Coordinates of C-alpha atoms and ligand atoms in Angstrom, one line a residue:
M1 CA -0.1 -0.4 0.9
N2 CA 1.7 3.5 -0.6
M3 CA -1.1 5.6 0.9
P4 CA -1.8 3.1 4.2
S5 CA -3.5 6.3 5.5
S6 CA -6.1 7.0 2.6
V7 CA -7.3 2.9 3.7
D8 CA -7.2 3.1 6.9
K9 CA -10.0 6.3 7.3
P10 CA -13.2 5.8 7.3
G11 CA -14.8 8.5 4.0
P12 CA -11.9 7.5 2.3
R13 CA -10.2 8.8 -1.1
M14 CA -11.5 6.3 -3.2
D15 CA -15.3 7.6 -2.8
Q16 CA -14.2 11.6 -2.4
Q17 CA -13.0 10.9 -6.7
E18 CA -15.6 8.8 -7.3
T19 CA -18.6 11.7 -6.1
A20 CA -16.1 13.8 -7.8
G21 CA -15.9 12.6 -10.7
K22 CA -19.6 12.0 -10.8
Q23 CA -19.8 15.9 -9.7
E24 CA -19.6 16.6 -14.2
T25 CA -22.6 14.5 -14.8
A26 CA -24.1 16.2 -12.4
G27 CA -23.0 19.7 -13.7
K28 CA -24.5 18.2 -17.2
Q29 CA -27.5 17.4 -15.9
E30 CA -27.7 20.4 -14.3
T31 CA -27.4 22.7 -17.3
E32 CA -30.8 19.8 -18.3
G33 CA -32.1 21.3 -15.5
T34 CA -32.8 18.2 -13.6
E35 CA -30.2 18.5 -10.2
E36 CA -33.2 20.0 -9.1
T37 CA -35.3 17.5 -9.1
A38 CA -33.2 15.5 -7.2
V39 CA -32.3 17.6 -4.4
S40 CA -36.4 19.0 -4.2
T41 CA -37.5 15.2 -3.6
P42 CA -34.8 13.0 -1.4
P43 CA -36.0 9.7 -1.4
R44 CA -38.0 8.3 1.4
A45 CA -35.3 5.4 2.0
H46 CA -32.2 8.2 2.1
R47 CA -33.7 9.0 5.9
R48 CA -33.7 5.3 6.9
P49 CA -29.3 4.7 6.1
R50 CA -29.7 1.9 8.3
L51 CA -32.0 0.2 6.0
W52 CA -29.5 -0.1 3.1
A53 CA -26.6 -0.7 5.7
A54 CA -28.7 -3.9 6.4
A55 CA -29.2 -4.0 2.1
A56 CA -25.5 -3.2 1.6
G57 CA -24.8 -6.5 3.5
L58 CA -26.6 -8.4 2.6
A59 CA -26.1 -7.7 -1.2
A60 CA -22.0 -8.4 0.0
G61 CA -22.9 -11.4 2.6
G62 CA -24.9 -13.2 -0.7
A63 CA -22.7 -12.2 -3.5
G64 CA -19.7 -13.8 -0.9
I65 CA -21.0 -16.8 -0.1
A66 CA -22.1 -17.3 -4.1
A67 CA -18.7 -16.4 -4.8
G68 CA -17.1 -19.4 -2.4
E69 CA -20.3 -22.1 -3.3
L70 CA -18.9 -21.2 -7.3
A71 CA -15.8 -22.3 -6.3
A72 CA -16.3 -25.0 -4.5
G73 CA -18.8 -26.1 -7.6
V74 CA -15.6 -25.4 -9.9
L75 CA -13.0 -26.3 -8.5
S76 CA -14.0 -29.6 -7.2
P77 CA -13.1 -32.1 -5.5
L78 CA -13.5 -29.2 -2.6
V79 CA -16.3 -29.4 -0.2
S80 CA -19.1 -26.3 -0.3
P81 CA -18.7 -23.9 2.9
V82 CA -22.6 -24.1 3.2
T83 CA -23.1 -27.6 3.1
A84 CA -20.3 -28.7 5.5
L85 CA -21.8 -26.3 7.8
G86 CA -25.4 -28.3 7.0
G87 CA -23.0 -30.8 7.8
A88 CA -22.2 -29.3 11.4
V89 CA -25.6 -28.3 12.5
I90 CA -26.3 -31.7 11.7
D91 CA -23.9 -33.5 13.3
A92 CA -23.6 -30.8 16.3
V93 CA -27.5 -31.5 17.4
P94 CA -28.9 -34.1 20.1
P95 CA -30.8 -36.7 18.1
G96 CA -34.0 -36.0 19.7
V97 CA -34.0 -33.1 18.0
K98 CA -32.5 -34.2 14.7
D99 CA -35.9 -36.9 14.9
L100 CA -38.0 -34.3 15.6
A101 CA -37.0 -32.7 12.8
V102 CA -37.2 -35.7 10.4
Q103 CA -40.8 -36.5 12.3
L104 CA -42.4 -32.4 11.3
F105 CA -40.8 -31.8 7.6
G106 CA -40.0 -35.4 6.2
T107 CA -37.7 -35.9 3.7
A108 CA -38.0 -32.3 3.3
D109 CA -35.7 -32.0 6.4
K110 CA -31.7 -31.4 4.5
I111 CA -34.6 -28.8 2.5
V112 CA -35.3 -26.3 5.6
L113 CA -32.1 -27.2 7.1
I114 CA -30.9 -25.3 4.2
A115 CA -33.3 -23.0 4.2
S116 CA -33.1 -22.7 8.2
I117 CA -28.4 -21.7 7.0
G118 CA -30.1 -19.3 4.3
I119 CA -31.5 -17.4 6.9
V120 CA -29.2 -17.2 9.8
A121 CA -27.2 -16.0 7.4
A122 CA -29.2 -13.7 5.6
L123 CA -29.5 -12.3 8.9
L124 CA -26.2 -12.2 10.1
A125 CA -25.1 -10.4 6.5
A126 CA -27.7 -8.2 7.2
L127 CA -26.3 -7.4 11.0
A128 CA -22.9 -6.5 10.0
G129 CA -24.1 -3.8 7.2
V130 CA -25.8 -2.3 10.1
L131 CA -22.9 -3.0 12.5
E132 CA -20.0 -1.7 9.6
Q133 CA -22.1 1.6 9.0
R134 CA -21.5 2.3 12.8
R135 CA -18.2 1.9 13.2
T136 CA -15.9 0.8 10.2
G137 CA -14.2 -2.7 10.9
W138 CA -17.1 -4.2 13.2
G139 CA -19.2 -6.0 10.3
L140 CA -16.3 -6.8 8.8
A141 CA -15.3 -9.1 11.6
L142 CA -18.6 -10.1 11.8
A143 CA -18.2 -11.2 8.4
G144 CA -14.5 -12.9 9.0
V145 CA -16.2 -15.1 12.2
A146 CA -18.7 -16.2 9.9
G147 CA -16.1 -17.2 7.0
A148 CA -14.4 -19.0 10.1
A149 CA -17.1 -20.4 10.8
G150 CA -17.5 -21.9 7.4
L151 CA -14.0 -22.8 7.5
T152 CA -13.6 -24.4 10.6
A153 CA -17.0 -27.6 9.3
V154 CA -14.7 -27.2 6.0
V155 CA -12.0 -28.4 7.2
T156 CA -13.4 -30.9 9.8
R157 CA -15.5 -33.0 7.1
A158 CA -14.0 -36.8 6.3
Q159 CA -13.9 -36.3 2.6
A160 CA -12.1 -32.4 2.8
G161 CA -7.9 -32.3 1.9
P162 CA -6.8 -29.3 2.9
Q163 CA -7.5 -27.4 -0.4
A164 CA -11.0 -28.1 0.5
A165 CA -10.2 -24.4 2.6
L166 CA -9.9 -22.2 0.1
A167 CA -14.0 -21.7 -0.7
P168 CA -14.2 -20.3 3.1
I169 CA -11.7 -18.5 2.6
V170 CA -13.1 -16.4 -1.2
A171 CA -16.8 -16.2 0.5
A172 CA -15.5 -14.8 3.8
I173 CA -12.5 -11.9 0.7
V174 CA -15.5 -10.9 -1.1
T175 CA -17.6 -10.5 1.8
M176 CA -15.4 -8.5 3.3
L177 CA -14.0 -6.2 0.1
L178 CA -18.0 -5.7 -1.3
L179 CA -19.1 -4.5 2.1
R180 CA -16.9 -2.6 2.7
M181 CA -17.2 -0.7 -0.1
L182 CA -20.4 -0.4 -0.5
I183 CA -20.4 1.0 3.0
R184 CA -18.1 3.5 1.8
R185 CA -19.9 4.7 -0.2
L186 CA -24.0 4.4 1.8
T187 CA -21.3 6.7 4.0
T188 CA -20.7 9.5 1.6
W189 CA -24.3 9.5 0.5
A190 CA -25.9 9.8 4.2
P191 CA -23.2 9.1 7.3
A192 CA -24.9 7.0 10.0
G193 CA -27.5 9.0 12.5
T194 CA -27.2 11.9 10.5
T195 CA -29.1 14.8 8.7
P196 CA -32.0 14.0 5.3
A197 CA -30.1 14.4 2.0
G198 CA -29.4 18.3 0.8
T199 CA -27.1 19.6 3.4
I200 CA -24.6 17.3 3.2
G201 CA -21.6 18.7 2.2
A202 CA -23.1 20.4 0.0
R203 CA -20.2 23.4 -1.5
D204 CA -20.3 25.1 -4.7
G205 CA -23.8 25.2 -5.1
H206 CA -23.7 21.8 -5.8
D207 CA -25.2 19.2 -3.0
P208 CA -23.2 15.8 -4.0
A209 CA -26.0 13.5 -1.9
P210 CA -27.7 12.4 -5.1
L211 CA -24.5 11.9 -6.9
A212 CA -23.2 10.3 -3.6
R213 CA -27.1 8.0 -3.4
R214 CA -26.1 7.1 -7.6
S215 CA -22.9 5.5 -6.9
F216 CA -24.2 3.3 -3.8
L217 CA -27.2 2.5 -5.1
N218 CA -25.2 1.7 -8.1
A219 CA -22.7 -0.3 -6.4
L220 CA -25.6 -2.2 -4.5
G221 CA -27.5 -3.5 -7.8
G222 CA -24.3 -4.2 -9.5
T223 CA -23.7 -6.6 -6.5
S224 CA -26.9 -7.9 -6.0
L225 CA -26.7 -9.1 -9.6
A226 CA -23.2 -10.1 -9.1
A227 CA -24.7 -12.6 -6.5
V228 CA -27.7 -13.5 -8.7
V229 CA -25.1 -14.4 -11.4
A230 CA -23.1 -17.0 -9.3
G231 CA -25.8 -18.1 -7.1
T232 CA -27.8 -19.0 -10.8
V233 CA -23.9 -20.1 -11.9
T234 CA -23.1 -22.5 -9.2
A235 CA -27.1 -23.8 -8.6
V236 CA -27.1 -25.4 -12.1
L237 CA -23.4 -26.8 -12.2
T238 CA -24.0 -28.0 -8.4
R239 CA -28.1 -29.2 -9.5
A240 CA -26.0 -32.5 -11.4
T241 CA -23.9 -33.4 -9.0
T242 CA -26.7 -32.8 -6.2
V243 CA -29.3 -35.0 -8.2
A244 CA -26.5 -37.7 -8.8
S245 CA -25.2 -38.0 -4.9
G246 CA -28.8 -37.6 -4.7
F247 CA -29.7 -40.6 -6.4
R248 CA -25.8 -42.5 -5.1
G249 CA -27.2 -42.0 -0.9
S250 CA -30.9 -43.4 -1.9
M251 CA -29.4 -46.6 -3.8
T252 CA -28.6 -49.8 -2.4
L253 CA -27.0 -52.5 -4.2
P254 CA -27.3 -55.8 -5.4
Q255 CA -26.6 -58.9 -3.6
P256 CA -23.3 -60.2 -6.0
A257 CA -24.3 -63.6 -7.1
T258 CA -20.8 -65.0 -7.3
P259 CA -19.5 -63.4 -4.0
A260 CA -15.7 -62.6 -3.6
P261 CA -14.1 -65.6 -2.3
A262 CA -13.0 -64.9 1.6
I263 CA -10.2 -63.0 2.8
P264 CA -7.6 -65.5 3.8
A265 CA -6.3 -65.7 7.5
G266 CA -3.2 -64.0 7.3
A267 CA -3.4 -62.4 3.6
S268 CA -3.0 -59.1 6.4
L269 CA -0.3 -58.7 7.3
P270 CA 0.0 -56.7 11.4
V271 CA 2.6 -54.1 11.1
E272 CA 2.0 -50.9 11.5
G273 CA 1.7 -48.0 8.4
I274 CA 1.5 -51.3 6.2
S275 CA -0.4 -50.0 3.4
P276 CA -3.9 -51.4 4.1
L277 CA -4.6 -55.1 2.4
V278 CA -7.4 -53.3 1.2
T279 CA -7.9 -49.8 0.8
P280 CA -11.6 -47.4 1.5
N281 CA -12.5 -45.2 -0.5
A282 CA -11.5 -42.7 0.9
D283 CA -7.9 -43.5 0.6
F284 CA -8.1 -44.3 -3.3
Y285 CA -5.8 -42.4 -5.5
R286 CA -7.4 -40.2 -7.6
I287 CA -6.5 -40.3 -11.5
D288 CA -8.6 -38.5 -14.3
T289 CA -8.9 -36.0 -16.8
A290 CA -11.6 -34.3 -15.2
L291 CA -12.0 -30.9 -14.2
T292 CA -15.2 -31.3 -12.1
V293 CA -16.5 -34.4 -11.4
P294 CA -19.1 -36.0 -14.2
A295 CA -22.1 -35.8 -12.4
I296 CA -24.6 -38.0 -13.2
D297 CA -28.3 -39.3 -12.8
P298 CA -28.2 -42.8 -13.3
P299 CA -32.2 -42.5 -14.7
Q300 CA -30.9 -41.1 -17.6
W301 CA -27.4 -43.1 -18.1
K302 CA -26.8 -45.9 -20.9
L303 CA -24.3 -47.4 -21.8
K304 CA -24.3 -48.3 -25.7
V305 CA -22.3 -51.3 -27.7
T306 CA -20.8 -50.3 -30.8
G307 CA -18.5 -50.5 -33.5
M308 CA -18.4 -54.0 -34.9
V309 CA -21.4 -56.6 -33.2
E310 CA -23.8 -58.3 -34.8
N311 CA -26.2 -56.5 -32.7
E312 CA -25.7 -52.8 -31.1
V313 CA -26.9 -53.0 -27.3
E314 CA -28.1 -50.3 -25.0
L315 CA -27.9 -51.3 -21.3
D316 CA -29.7 -48.8 -19.0
F317 CA -29.0 -48.8 -14.7
A318 CA -32.1 -50.3 -13.6
T319 CA -31.8 -53.8 -16.4
L320 CA -27.3 -53.4 -14.9
L321 CA -28.5 -53.7 -11.5
A322 CA -30.5 -56.7 -12.0
K323 CA -28.0 -58.5 -13.8
P324 CA -26.4 -61.7 -11.9
M325 CA -23.4 -59.2 -10.2
T326 CA -19.5 -60.6 -9.7
E327 CA -17.9 -59.6 -6.6
R328 CA -14.0 -59.8 -7.0
H329 CA -11.2 -57.2 -4.7
I330 CA -9.3 -56.6 -8.0
T331 CA -5.7 -54.1 -7.1
I332 CA -5.6 -51.3 -10.1
A333 CA -3.0 -49.3 -10.3
C334 CA -1.5 -46.7 -12.9
V335 CA 0.5 -46.4 -15.4
S336 CA 2.3 -43.2 -14.1
N337 CA 2.7 -44.6 -10.7
N338 CA 6.6 -44.3 -9.7
V339 CA 8.3 -46.7 -8.2
G340 CA 7.5 -46.5 -4.8
G341 CA 4.4 -44.4 -5.0
D342 CA 0.7 -44.5 -4.0
L343 CA -1.1 -44.2 -7.6
I344 CA -1.6 -47.9 -7.0
G345 CA -5.1 -49.1 -4.3
N346 CA -7.7 -52.8 -3.6
A347 CA -10.8 -52.5 -3.1
L348 CA -13.9 -55.2 -3.2
W349 CA -15.6 -54.3 -7.0
L350 CA -19.2 -56.0 -8.3
G351 CA -19.9 -55.4 -10.9
W352 CA -21.4 -57.4 -14.1
P353 CA -18.5 -59.4 -16.3
V354 CA -18.5 -57.9 -19.9
R355 CA -18.6 -60.8 -21.5
E356 CA -22.1 -60.8 -20.5
L357 CA -22.5 -57.4 -22.4
L358 CA -20.7 -58.5 -25.5
A359 CA -21.6 -61.8 -26.0
M360 CA -24.7 -59.8 -26.0
A361 CA -23.7 -57.7 -28.9
G362 CA -22.6 -60.4 -30.5
P363 CA -18.1 -59.1 -31.3
K364 CA -17.5 -59.8 -35.1
A365 CA -13.9 -61.1 -36.4
G366 CA -11.6 -59.5 -36.9
A367 CA -11.9 -57.4 -34.1
D368 CA -8.9 -56.5 -31.6
M369 CA -9.9 -53.7 -28.9
V370 CA -12.8 -52.1 -27.4
L371 CA -12.6 -48.7 -26.7
S372 CA -14.6 -47.5 -24.0
T373 CA -16.1 -43.9 -23.6
S374 CA -16.7 -41.8 -20.3
N375 CA -19.1 -39.0 -20.5
D376 CA -16.3 -36.7 -20.3
G377 CA -15.3 -38.0 -23.8
W378 CA -12.0 -39.5 -22.1
T379 CA -11.9 -42.7 -24.4
A380 CA -9.5 -46.3 -23.3
S381 CA -8.0 -49.2 -25.2
T382 CA -8.6 -52.8 -24.1
P383 CA -7.8 -55.6 -26.2
L384 CA -11.2 -57.4 -27.0
E385 CA -10.2 -60.5 -25.0
A386 CA -9.1 -59.3 -21.8
L387 CA -12.9 -58.4 -21.7
T388 CA -13.4 -61.8 -23.0
D389 CA -11.6 -64.3 -21.5
N390 CA -12.7 -65.8 -17.8
R391 CA -10.8 -63.1 -16.2
D392 CA -14.4 -61.2 -14.7
A393 CA -13.3 -57.9 -16.2
L394 CA -16.2 -55.1 -14.9
L395 CA -18.8 -53.2 -15.2
A396 CA -18.8 -52.1 -12.0
V397 CA -21.3 -50.1 -9.5
G398 CA -19.8 -50.8 -6.5
M399 CA -16.5 -50.2 -4.1
N400 CA -15.9 -51.6 -1.3
G401 CA -19.6 -51.9 -0.5
E402 CA -20.4 -48.3 -1.3
P403 CA -21.7 -48.1 -4.6
L404 CA -19.0 -46.1 -6.4
P405 CA -18.5 -42.5 -5.4
L406 CA -18.9 -40.0 -7.8
E407 CA -15.0 -39.5 -8.1
H408 CA -14.2 -43.1 -8.8
G409 CA -16.1 -43.4 -11.4
F410 CA -20.6 -43.4 -10.6
P411 CA -22.2 -44.9 -12.2
V412 CA -20.5 -47.3 -13.6
R413 CA -17.3 -47.4 -14.6
M414 CA -14.6 -50.6 -15.8
I415 CA -12.3 -53.0 -13.7
V416 CA -10.6 -54.5 -16.1
P417 CA -7.3 -57.1 -13.7
G418 CA -4.2 -56.9 -14.6
L419 CA -4.1 -53.7 -17.4
Y420 CA -2.7 -50.3 -16.6
G421 CA -6.3 -47.9 -15.4
F422 CA -4.9 -45.3 -18.4
V423 CA -6.2 -48.9 -20.7
S424 CA -9.2 -50.6 -18.6
A425 CA -10.9 -48.5 -15.4
T426 CA -12.6 -46.1 -17.7
K427 CA -14.9 -43.8 -14.9
W428 CA -18.2 -42.7 -16.1
L429 CA -18.5 -45.0 -18.6
T430 CA -20.9 -44.6 -21.4
E431 CA -20.2 -46.6 -24.8
L432 CA -17.8 -49.1 -25.4
K433 CA -16.9 -49.3 -29.6
V434 CA -15.7 -52.7 -30.2
T435 CA -13.2 -52.6 -33.1
R436 CA -9.4 -52.4 -33.8
F437 CA -5.9 -51.7 -32.5
A438 CA -5.7 -50.6 -36.9
D439 CA -8.9 -48.3 -36.4
D440 CA -8.8 -46.9 -33.7
T441 CA -6.4 -44.6 -30.8
A442 CA -7.7 -44.3 -27.1
Y443 CA -6.7 -40.6 -25.1
W444 CA -3.8 -40.7 -24.0
T445 CA -1.8 -43.1 -26.9
P446 CA -1.2 -40.2 -29.2
R447 CA -0.2 -38.1 -26.0
G448 CA 3.1 -41.0 -25.9
W449 CA 2.1 -43.4 -24.3
S450 CA 1.5 -47.4 -25.9
D451 CA -1.7 -48.2 -26.8
R452 CA -1.2 -51.9 -24.0
G453 CA -1.0 -51.3 -21.0
P454 CA -0.7 -54.5 -19.2
I455 CA 0.8 -54.3 -15.6
K456 CA 4.4 -55.0 -14.9
T457 CA 5.3 -56.7 -11.4
Q458 CA 6.3 -54.1 -9.3
S459 CA 7.3 -54.0 -5.2
R460 CA 7.4 -51.3 -2.4
I461 CA 8.3 -50.6 0.9
D462 CA 6.3 -49.6 3.3
V463 CA 7.5 -49.4 6.0
P464 CA 9.9 -47.4 7.3
R465 CA 9.6 -44.6 4.9
S466 CA 12.6 -43.2 3.4
G467 CA 14.7 -41.3 4.9
R468 CA 13.5 -42.5 8.3
S469 CA 15.7 -43.1 11.3
V470 CA 15.1 -46.5 13.5
Q471 CA 16.6 -47.8 16.5
A472 CA 19.1 -50.5 16.6
G473 CA 18.3 -54.3 16.7
M474 CA 15.8 -56.2 15.1
V475 CA 13.8 -53.5 12.6
Q476 CA 11.2 -53.9 10.8
F477 CA 10.5 -53.7 7.2
A478 CA 7.3 -54.9 5.3
G479 CA 5.1 -53.4 2.3
V480 CA 3.3 -54.7 -1.2
A481 CA 3.8 -56.0 -3.9
W482 CA 1.5 -56.8 -7.1
A483 CA 1.7 -58.6 -11.0
Q484 CA -1.6 -57.9 -11.5
H485 CA -3.4 -61.3 -12.8
R486 CA 0.2 -63.3 -12.6
G487 CA 0.5 -63.7 -9.3
I488 CA 3.5 -63.2 -6.9
N489 CA 5.7 -65.8 -6.0
G490 CA 8.4 -64.1 -3.6
V491 CA 9.1 -61.5 -2.0
E492 CA 13.3 -59.9 -1.5
L493 CA 14.8 -57.7 0.0
R494 CA 18.5 -56.6 0.8
V495 CA 20.7 -54.1 2.3
N496 CA 24.0 -52.2 0.9
R497 CA 23.9 -54.1 -2.5
G498 CA 24.2 -57.6 0.1
P499 CA 22.2 -61.0 -1.1
W500 CA 19.1 -60.7 -1.3
R501 CA 17.4 -62.1 1.4
Q502 CA 13.8 -64.0 1.5
A503 CA 10.7 -61.6 2.9
T504 CA 7.6 -63.3 4.5
L505 CA 4.9 -63.2 1.7
A506 CA 1.4 -63.2 3.4
K507 CA -1.0 -65.1 1.5
G508 CA -2.3 -63.2 -1.7
I509 CA -6.4 -62.7 -2.2
S510 CA -6.4 -63.3 -5.5
T511 CA -3.0 -62.9 -8.6
D512 CA -5.9 -59.7 -9.2
T513 CA -4.4 -58.2 -5.9
W514 CA -1.1 -56.9 -4.5
Y515 CA 0.7 -58.4 -1.6
Q516 CA 1.8 -57.7 2.2
W517 CA 5.5 -58.9 3.3
Q518 CA 7.2 -58.5 6.4
L519 CA 10.9 -59.1 6.7
G520 CA 13.0 -58.3 10.4
L521 CA 16.4 -57.4 9.9
D522 CA 19.0 -57.5 12.9
L523 CA 20.9 -53.9 11.9
I524 CA 23.5 -52.0 13.7
P525 CA 23.7 -48.4 14.0
G526 CA 24.4 -46.9 10.1
D527 CA 23.5 -45.8 7.3
Y528 CA 21.5 -48.4 5.0
E529 CA 19.9 -48.4 1.2
V530 CA 17.8 -51.3 1.1
Q531 CA 15.9 -52.2 -1.7
V532 CA 13.1 -54.9 -2.8
R533 CA 12.4 -57.4 -5.6
A534 CA 9.6 -59.4 -5.8
T535 CA 8.7 -62.2 -8.3
D536 CA 6.5 -62.6 -9.9
S537 CA 4.5 -66.6 -10.3
T538 CA 5.5 -67.3 -13.5
G539 CA 9.4 -67.4 -12.0
Q540 CA 10.2 -64.6 -13.4
P541 CA 11.7 -61.5 -10.1
Q542 CA 11.0 -57.7 -11.6
T543 CA 13.4 -56.7 -14.1
E544 CA 16.2 -54.2 -12.1
D545 CA 16.4 -51.6 -15.1
K546 CA 15.4 -48.4 -14.4
A547 CA 12.6 -47.2 -16.6
P548 CA 10.6 -43.8 -16.5
V549 CA 6.7 -44.3 -16.4
A550 CA 6.1 -43.1 -20.1
P551 CA 4.6 -45.1 -21.9
D552 CA 4.0 -48.0 -20.4
G553 CA 4.2 -48.1 -16.6
A554 CA 8.3 -47.9 -14.9
T555 CA 10.2 -50.1 -13.5
G556 CA 13.0 -50.6 -11.6
Y557 CA 14.1 -51.5 -7.4
H558 CA 12.3 -49.7 -5.4
T559 CA 15.1 -47.7 -2.5
I560 CA 14.9 -45.9 0.3
S561 CA 18.0 -45.4 2.6
V562 CA 17.6 -45.7 6.6
K563 CA 19.3 -44.6 9.2
V564 CA 19.8 -46.6 12.1
G565 CA 20.9 -45.2 15.5
Ligands
MTE1 N1 -13.5 -41.1 -17.6 C1 -12.0 -41.8 -17.2 N2 -11.8 -42.9 -17.0 C2 -10.6 -43.3 -16.7 C3 -9.5 -42.3 -16.8 C4 -10.2 -40.3 -17.1 O1 -8.9 -39.7 -17.1 N3 -11.1 -40.4 -17.0 N4 -8.8 -42.2 -15.8 C5 -8.3 -43.2 -15.8 C6 -6.5 -44.0 -15.1 S1 -5.4 -42.9 -15.9 C7 -7.1 -44.2 -13.7 S2 -5.4 -44.6 -13.2 C8 -7.7 -44.7 -13.8 C9 -7.9 -44.2 -11.7 O2 -9.4 -44.6 -11.6 P1 -9.3 -43.7 -10.0 O3 -9.8 -42.8 -10.6 O4 -11.0 -44.3 -10.0 O5 -8.9 -44.5 -8.8 O6 -9.2 -44.5 -13.7 C10 -9.2 -44.9 -15.7 N5 -10.3 -43.7 -15.6
MO2 MO1 -3.5 -43.8 -14.5

C-alpha cells in the first residue's frame, strides 16, 4: 500500500474521487435542469440509512457466499461451505432434535436445514451491514467470524482435503471487500445518524448527495446482480452433482450372485504403517482428466455397445443392476505410478462381467480392441480378449460395499484385472466400441503413451519410510508387491547391495490383488540402502532396469535409505 492513511480512514479518498468524478456528470445534468428535481425529492429511504446498510450487508454476503460456493463447485472436489455447515449442524444437534426434524419435515428436512442456514446467513449479513455502518471494521469482523465458522466446518469434514479451505476463504474475502466498498459509499451519501439529503457536504452550490446516492445504489445493484449471476451459475453446475449424489445416497447395491472369495487368514500382516490390504474409498488414489467430476443421474445413464458387433446393444442402469453381479477384490494401478509411488489401490468391486454384455452384442471376426468412452469424452483402448476371457473384467457399480463414489466413476466404470487404468478403468462409462487397434486410438495414445498396458511386476517398501531414523536392533521392513493376473511368488530384500534375503510373503487374496510382505533385519547403527524386488508366479523377477512411467509403466527397484542409530 502506498498510502495506508487513505485506506485506514473511514470515508476514504477513493469515494471522494468517485464523487468528484460524478460531479461533472451532475454539472451536465444541471444545465439540463434535472438536478433540481433530484434535490427537491430526497429519496424516502435516504432517511433510513440503517435499512440501506442492511441491504448492503445482504448484497455483500450474498455475493460472497455465491462466490465461495462457485469456487467449491468449479474446483471440485472442494467441499461446499454451506453444505459443510449443514453437516456440522446435523452432527451437532442431539438425536432427539434430529428425530423431531425428520418427523416434522420428513424427507424435506435437509431442505429446511439449508433454508435455515440461509436465513441465519441473511440475518448475519444484514447485521454486518448495520454494524459496519456504525463503526468501520465491526461488520468486517462479523463476516470474518462467519467465514471462520465455514472454514472450520469445511476442514473438519472427513472427505475434505486441505484445498477445501479455499471456498470459505473466497467467500469471506469477497464479502469483506464488497461490504467495505458499499458501506463507504453509503456513508458518503448518508453518514449514520445524520440529516437527510440536501445539507451533506454542500459546496459550490452543488449538493453531492444525489451523486453519492447514485454511486451507492449502482454499487448495490451491481453487487446484487453479481450475487444472482454467481448463484445461478453455481446452482446449474451443482444441481447435477446434487441429483447424482442424491441418487447414490438412496440406492442399495444388489447382492452379488458370485460373492468375493473370503480373504484368506494371514493375508493382512500386523505391521504398523503397512498399506492396508483393502484401501478405503476415502484413501483411494484418484487420477483422471476431468476438471469437474462428471455428475450423472443414473436414470439418464445408458451404455451403448457399438462398432464391429452383430447387434448394437443399449443397457440402462436398472437393467444393469438386475444382472447377476460378480464381486471381486482387484488391485488397480496407474501407469504414471513411479517406483515406490502410491497411485495404486485395492478395492472390493461389484459389477456385471463385461464378457456377458459383449456376448449379447456378438463381436465380429477381426475385432481386437474395445474403445471405451466416458461421459466426458475420455477414451481407453482395451484388448478385446481381456474383456472376453475369464478374468472377470467388470462393469463395476460398487466399490468396497458402496455405490461408486462420484470421483471414482459413478454410476458405472470398467475394472479390468491386470491392466493399467489408462487402458482399461474408464470411469463414468457410456460406450463400448468394438474395433481394431489399427482403426482407433485412445486418449493417451497420441500423447506419448502405449496403446496397451499390462501391469508390470512391482514391489514397494512401506515401512520404514525412506529417510527415517530407526533404532538399532531388529528393524521391521514391510510393504506390498503386485503382478496382477500373474500373482507373486516371492519378495526379497537386500541391504547395501548385499545378498538378497527372502521376506515373509503373506497369502494373497488372488493373483489380481497385491500381496503384503514383511522382513525383520538385525541392523547395527549406520546408514543403509535397502532395496526390494518381487518375483511373479511364472518365476520372473521384476527387472532392475530403470524405466520412466511413459510409455507403459516404470520399472526398477524401490530403494530407500534408512538411518539406524
Ligand atoms: N473417464 C475417465 N476415466 C478414467 C481416467 C480418466 O482420465 N477419465 N483415468 C484412468 C486412469 S489413468 C486411471 S489410473 C484410473 C484411476 O481410477 P481411480 O481414479 O478410481 O483410482 O482411472 C482411469 N479412468
Ligand atoms: Mo492412470
